[in-house]
């Protein structure tokens, strides 16, 4: 019976790692595609890696590009102003392109309503400004 539990546990861990990597890939793709959100996929990857592979979770949190997004969200429940501004611009651009491309007026109306709801929800995200670390402050003070 213990052997069966160990096998199930190992299978679940592997499954969590696979789901985590899939979420990382989708999160990275979301950096470039405006309608695919980056942060939720990275949060999913972090949650899967926490349970499946703490080593991968640590790697994800220490990644130079992906780590700050997770740290901001975990510590502050917020995004930076730059991320928020870029997100709002990409939402407007992608929805505007879609509205121009679809032929039916009711599709255009649905897209317009969807854009308004998404912008409203996205705009409600709290904003946190990154504090410079002590090394960069010391370097700035030393150079006149």
Coordinates of N, CA and C in Angstrom, one line a residue:
X1 N 0.8 -1.2 0.0 CA 0.0 0.0 0.0 C 0.9 1.3 0.0
X2 N 2.0 1.3 0.8 CA 2.9 2.5 0.8 C 3.5 2.7 -0.6
X3 N 3.8 1.6 -1.3 CA 4.4 1.7 -2.6 C 3.4 2.3 -3.6
X4 N 2.1 2.0 -3.4 CA 1.1 2.6 -4.3 C 0.9 4.1 -4.0
X5 N 1.0 4.5 -2.8 CA 0.9 5.9 -2.4 C 2.1 6.6 -2.9
X6 N 3.3 6.0 -2.8 CA 4.5 6.7 -3.3 C 4.5 6.9 -4.8
X7 N 3.9 5.9 -5.6 CA 3.8 6.0 -7.0 C 2.8 7.1 -7.4
X8 N 1.7 7.1 -6.7 CA 0.7 8.2 -7.0 C 1.3 9.5 -6.7
X9 N 2.0 9.6 -5.6 CA 2.6 10.9 -5.2 C 3.6 11.3 -6.3
X10 N 4.4 10.4 -6.8 CA 5.4 10.7 -7.8 C 4.8 11.1 -9.1
X11 N 3.7 10.4 -9.5 CA 3.0 10.8 -10.7 C 2.4 12.2 -10.6
X12 N 1.8 12.5 -9.4 CA 1.2 13.8 -9.2 C 2.3 14.9 -9.3
X13 N 3.5 14.6 -8.7 CA 4.6 15.6 -8.7 C 5.0 15.9 -10.2
X14 N 5.2 14.8 -11.0 CA 5.5 14.9 -12.4 C 4.5 15.7 -13.1
X15 N 3.2 15.4 -12.9 CA 2.1 16.1 -13.5 C 2.1 17.6 -13.2
X16 N 2.4 17.9 -11.9 CA 2.5 19.3 -11.5 C 3.6 20.0 -12.2
X17 N 4.8 19.3 -12.4 CA 5.9 20.0 -13.0 C 5.6 20.2 -14.5
X18 N 4.9 19.2 -15.2 CA 4.5 19.4 -16.6 C 3.6 20.6 -16.7
X19 N 2.6 20.6 -15.8 CA 1.6 21.8 -15.9 C 2.3 23.1 -15.6
X20 N 3.3 23.1 -14.7 CA 4.1 24.3 -14.4 C 4.8 24.7 -15.6
X21 N 5.5 23.8 -16.3 CA 6.3 24.2 -17.5 C 5.4 24.7 -18.6
X22 N 4.2 24.1 -18.7 CA 3.2 24.6 -19.7 C 2.8 26.0 -19.4
X23 N 2.6 26.3 -18.1 CA 2.2 27.6 -17.7 C 3.3 28.6 -17.9
X24 N 4.5 28.2 -17.7 CA 5.7 29.1 -17.9 C 5.7 29.5 -19.4
X25 N 5.6 28.5 -20.3 CA 5.6 28.7 -21.7 C 4.5 29.7 -22.1
X26 N 3.3 29.4 -21.6 CA 2.1 30.3 -21.9 C 2.4 31.7 -21.4
X27 N 3.0 31.8 -20.2 CA 3.3 33.1 -19.6 C 4.3 33.9 -20.5
X28 N 5.3 33.2 -21.0 CA 6.3 33.8 -21.8 C 5.7 34.3 -23.1
X29 N 4.8 33.4 -23.7 CA 4.1 33.8 -24.9 C 3.2 35.0 -24.7
X30 N 2.6 35.0 -23.5 CA 1.8 36.1 -23.1 C 2.5 37.5 -23.0
X31 N 3.8 37.4 -22.9 CA 4.6 38.7 -22.9 C 4.4 39.4 -24.3
X32 N 4.3 38.5 -25.3 CA 4.3 39.0 -26.7 C 2.9 39.1 -27.3
X33 N 2.0 38.3 -26.8 CA 0.6 38.3 -27.3 C -0.3 39.0 -26.3
X34 N -1.0 40.1 -26.7 CA -1.7 40.9 -25.8 C -2.9 40.3 -25.1
X35 N -3.5 39.4 -25.7 CA -4.7 38.8 -25.1 C -4.4 37.6 -24.2
X36 N -3.2 37.2 -24.1 CA -2.7 36.1 -23.3 C -2.0 36.7 -22.0
X37 N -2.6 36.5 -20.9 CA -2.1 37.2 -19.7 C -0.8 36.4 -19.2
X38 N 0.2 37.2 -18.8 CA 1.4 36.6 -18.3 C 1.4 36.3 -16.9
X39 N 1.0 37.2 -16.0 CA 1.0 37.0 -14.6 C 0.2 35.8 -14.1
X40 N -1.0 35.6 -14.5 CA -1.8 34.4 -14.0 C -1.1 33.1 -14.3
X41 N -0.5 33.0 -15.5 CA 0.2 31.8 -15.9 C 1.5 31.6 -15.1
X42 N 2.2 32.7 -14.8 CA 3.3 32.6 -13.9 C 3.0 32.2 -12.5
X43 N 1.8 32.7 -12.0 CA 1.4 32.3 -10.7 C 1.0 30.9 -10.6
X44 N 0.3 30.4 -11.7 CA 0.0 29.0 -11.8 C 1.2 28.1 -11.8
X45 N 2.2 28.5 -12.6 CA 3.5 27.8 -12.7 C 4.2 27.8 -11.3
X46 N 4.2 28.9 -10.6 CA 4.8 28.9 -9.3 C 4.0 28.0 -8.3
X47 N 2.7 28.0 -8.4 CA 1.9 27.1 -7.5 C 2.2 25.6 -7.8
X48 N 2.3 25.3 -9.1 CA 2.6 23.9 -9.4 C 4.0 23.5 -9.0
X49 N 5.0 24.4 -9.3 CA 6.3 24.1 -8.9 C 6.5 24.0 -7.4
X50 N 5.8 24.8 -6.6 CA 5.9 24.7 -5.2 C 5.6 23.3 -4.7
X51 N 4.6 22.7 -5.3 CA 4.2 21.4 -4.8 C 4.9 20.3 -5.6
X52 N 5.3 20.5 -6.8 CA 6.0 19.5 -7.6 C 7.5 19.5 -7.5
X53 N 8.1 20.7 -7.5 CA 9.6 20.8 -7.5 C 10.0 22.2 -6.9
X54 N 10.3 22.2 -5.6 CA 10.7 23.4 -5.0 C 11.9 24.1 -5.6
X55 N 12.8 23.2 -6.2 CA 13.9 23.8 -6.9 C 13.5 24.6 -8.1
X56 N 12.5 24.1 -8.9 CA 12.0 24.9 -10.0 C 11.3 26.1 -9.6
X57 N 10.6 26.1 -8.5 CA 9.9 27.3 -8.0 C 11.0 28.3 -7.6
X58 N 12.0 27.9 -6.9 CA 13.1 28.8 -6.6 C 13.7 29.4 -7.8
X59 N 14.0 28.6 -8.8 CA 14.5 29.1 -10.1 C 13.6 30.2 -10.7
X60 N 12.3 29.9 -10.7 CA 11.3 30.8 -11.3 C 11.3 32.1 -10.6
X61 N 11.4 32.1 -9.3 CA 11.3 33.3 -8.5 C 12.6 34.1 -8.6
X62 N 13.7 33.4 -8.9 CA 15.0 34.1 -9.1 C 15.3 34.5 -10.5
X63 N 14.4 34.1 -11.5 CA 14.6 34.5 -12.9 C 14.7 36.0 -13.0
X64 N 15.6 36.5 -13.8 CA 15.8 38.0 -13.9 C 14.5 38.7 -14.6
X65 N 13.9 38.0 -15.5 CA 12.7 38.7 -16.1 C 11.4 38.3 -15.5
X66 N 11.2 37.0 -15.2 CA 10.0 36.5 -14.7 C 9.8 36.6 -13.2
X67 N 10.9 36.6 -12.5 CA 10.9 36.6 -11.0 C 10.3 37.9 -10.4
X68 N 10.6 39.1 -10.9 CA 10.0 40.3 -10.3 C 8.5 40.4 -10.4
X69 N 7.9 39.8 -11.5 CA 6.5 39.8 -11.6 C 5.9 39.0 -10.5
X70 N 6.5 37.8 -10.2 CA 6.0 37.0 -9.1 C 6.2 37.6 -7.7
X71 N 7.4 38.2 -7.5 CA 7.7 38.8 -6.2 C 6.8 39.9 -6.0
X72 N 6.5 40.8 -7.0 CA 5.6 41.9 -6.8 C 4.2 41.4 -6.4
X73 N 3.8 40.4 -7.1 CA 2.4 39.9 -6.8 C 2.3 39.2 -5.4
X74 N 3.3 38.4 -5.1 CA 3.3 37.7 -3.8 C 3.5 38.6 -2.6
X75 N 4.4 39.6 -2.8 CA 4.6 40.5 -1.7 C 3.6 41.6 -1.5
X76 N 3.1 42.2 -2.7 CA 2.3 43.4 -2.6 C 0.9 43.2 -3.2
X77 N 0.7 42.1 -4.0 CA -0.6 41.9 -4.6 C -0.8 42.9 -5.7
X78 N 0.3 43.3 -6.4 CA 0.2 44.5 -7.3 C 1.2 44.3 -8.4
X79 N 1.0 45.1 -9.5 CA 1.9 45.2 -10.6 C 2.6 46.6 -10.6
X80 N 3.6 46.7 -11.4 CA 4.3 48.0 -11.5 C 3.5 48.9 -12.5
X81 N 3.7 50.2 -12.4 CA 3.0 51.1 -13.3 C 3.3 50.8 -14.8
X82 N 4.6 50.5 -15.0 CA 5.0 50.2 -16.4 C 4.2 49.0 -17.0
X83 N 4.1 47.9 -16.2 CA 3.3 46.7 -16.6 C 1.9 47.1 -16.8
X84 N 1.3 47.9 -15.9 CA -0.1 48.3 -16.1 C -0.3 49.2 -17.3
X85 N 0.6 50.1 -17.6 CA 0.4 51.0 -18.7 C 0.6 50.2 -20.0
X86 N 1.6 49.3 -20.1 CA 1.8 48.5 -21.3 C 0.5 47.6 -21.5
X87 N 0.0 47.0 -20.4 CA -1.1 46.1 -20.5 C -2.3 46.9 -21.1
X88 N -2.6 48.1 -20.6 CA -3.7 48.9 -21.0 C -3.6 49.2 -22.5
X89 N -2.4 49.6 -22.9 CA -2.1 49.9 -24.3 C -2.4 48.7 -25.2
X90 N -1.8 47.6 -24.8 CA -2.0 46.4 -25.6 C -3.5 45.9 -25.7
X91 N -4.2 46.1 -24.6 CA -5.6 45.7 -24.6 C -6.3 46.6 -25.6
X92 N -6.1 47.9 -25.6 CA -6.8 48.8 -26.5 C -6.4 48.5 -27.9
X93 N -5.1 48.3 -28.2 CA -4.7 48.0 -29.6 C -5.2 46.7 -30.1
X94 N -5.2 45.7 -29.3 CA -5.7 44.4 -29.8 C -7.2 44.4 -30.0
X95 N -7.9 45.0 -29.1 CA -9.4 45.0 -29.3 C -9.7 45.9 -30.4
X96 N -9.0 47.0 -30.6 CA -9.3 48.0 -31.7 C -9.1 47.2 -33.0
X97 N -8.0 46.5 -33.1 CA -7.7 45.8 -34.4 C -8.8 44.7 -34.6
X98 N -9.3 44.0 -33.6 CA -10.3 43.1 -33.7 C -11.6 43.7 -34.1
X99 N -12.0 44.8 -33.5 CA -13.2 45.6 -33.9 C -13.2 46.0 -35.3
X100 N -12.0 46.4 -35.8 CA -11.9 46.9 -37.2 C -12.1 45.7 -38.1
X101 N -11.6 44.5 -37.8 CA -11.5 43.4 -38.6 C -12.8 42.6 -38.7
X102 N -13.6 42.5 -37.7 CA -14.8 41.7 -37.7 C -15.9 42.5 -38.6
X103 N -16.7 41.7 -39.4 CA -17.6 42.3 -40.2 C -19.0 42.7 -39.6
X104 N -19.4 41.9 -38.6 CA -20.8 42.0 -38.1 C -20.8 43.1 -37.0
X105 N -21.8 43.9 -37.0 CA -21.9 45.0 -36.0 C -22.0 44.5 -34.6
X106 N -22.8 43.3 -34.4 CA -22.9 42.8 -33.0 C -21.7 42.2 -32.5
X107 N -20.8 41.7 -33.4 CA -19.5 41.3 -32.9 C -18.7 42.5 -32.5
X108 N -18.8 43.5 -33.2 CA -18.1 44.8 -32.8 C -18.6 45.3 -31.5
X109 N -19.9 45.2 -31.3 CA -20.5 45.6 -30.0 C -20.0 44.7 -28.8
X110 N -20.0 43.4 -29.1 CA -19.5 42.5 -28.0 C -18.0 42.8 -27.7
X111 N -17.2 43.0 -28.7 CA -15.8 43.3 -28.5 C -15.6 44.6 -27.7
X112 N -16.4 45.6 -28.1 CA -16.3 46.9 -27.4 C -16.7 46.7 -25.9
X113 N -17.8 46.0 -25.6 CA -18.2 45.7 -24.2 C -17.1 44.9 -23.5
X114 N -16.6 43.9 -24.2 CA -15.5 43.1 -23.6 C -14.3 43.9 -23.3
X115 N -13.9 44.8 -24.2 CA -12.8 45.7 -23.9 C -13.0 46.6 -22.7
X116 N -14.2 47.2 -22.6 CA -14.6 48.1 -21.5 C -14.5 47.3 -20.2
X117 N -15.0 46.1 -20.1 CA -15.0 45.3 -18.9 C -13.6 45.0 -18.5
X118 N -12.8 44.5 -19.5 CA -11.4 44.1 -19.3 C -10.6 45.3 -18.8
X119 N -10.8 46.5 -19.4 CA -10.0 47.7 -19.0 C -10.4 48.1 -17.6
X120 N -11.7 48.0 -17.3 CA -12.2 48.3 -15.9 C -11.5 47.4 -14.9
X121 N -11.5 46.1 -15.1 CA -10.9 45.2 -14.2 C -9.4 45.4 -14.1
X122 N -8.8 45.5 -15.3 CA -7.3 45.7 -15.3 C -6.9 47.0 -14.6
X123 N -7.7 48.0 -14.8 CA -7.4 49.3 -14.2 C -7.5 49.3 -12.6
X124 N -8.2 48.3 -12.1 CA -8.4 48.2 -10.7 C -7.2 47.5 -10.0
X125 N -6.3 46.9 -10.7 CA -5.2 46.3 -10.1 C -4.3 47.3 -9.4
X126 N -3.9 47.0 -8.2 CA -3.1 47.9 -7.4 C -1.7 48.1 -8.1
X127 N -1.1 49.2 -7.9 CA 0.2 49.5 -8.5 C 1.2 49.6 -7.4
X128 N 2.4 49.0 -7.6 CA 3.5 49.2 -6.6 C 4.7 49.7 -7.4
X129 N 5.4 50.6 -6.8 CA 6.6 51.1 -7.5 C 7.8 50.3 -6.9
X130 N 8.7 49.9 -7.7 CA 9.9 49.2 -7.3 C 10.8 50.1 -6.5
X131 N 11.3 49.7 -5.4 CA 12.2 50.5 -4.6 C 13.6 50.1 -5.1
X132 N 14.5 51.1 -5.4 CA 15.9 50.7 -5.8 C 16.6 50.0 -4.6
X133 N 17.4 49.0 -5.0 CA 18.2 48.3 -3.9 C 19.3 49.2 -3.4
X134 N 19.8 48.9 -2.3 CA 20.8 49.7 -1.6 C 22.1 49.9 -2.4
X135 N 22.5 48.9 -3.2 CA 23.7 49.0 -4.1 C 23.5 50.0 -5.1
X136 N 22.4 50.1 -5.8 CA 22.2 51.1 -6.8 C 22.1 52.5 -6.3
X137 N 21.5 52.6 -5.0 CA 21.4 53.9 -4.4 C 22.8 54.4 -4.0
X138 N 23.7 53.5 -3.5 CA 25.0 53.9 -3.1 C 25.8 54.3 -4.4
X139 N 25.6 53.6 -5.5 CA 26.4 53.9 -6.7 C 25.9 55.3 -7.2
X140 N 24.6 55.6 -7.1 CA 24.1 56.8 -7.6 C 24.6 58.0 -6.7
X141 N 24.8 57.8 -5.4 CA 25.3 58.8 -4.5 C 26.8 59.1 -4.7
X142 N 27.5 58.1 -5.1 CA 29.0 58.3 -5.2 C 29.3 59.0 -6.5
X143 N 28.5 58.9 -7.5 CA 28.8 59.5 -8.8 C 28.1 60.9 -8.9
X144 N 28.8 62.0 -8.9 CA 28.1 63.3 -8.9 C 27.5 63.6 -10.3

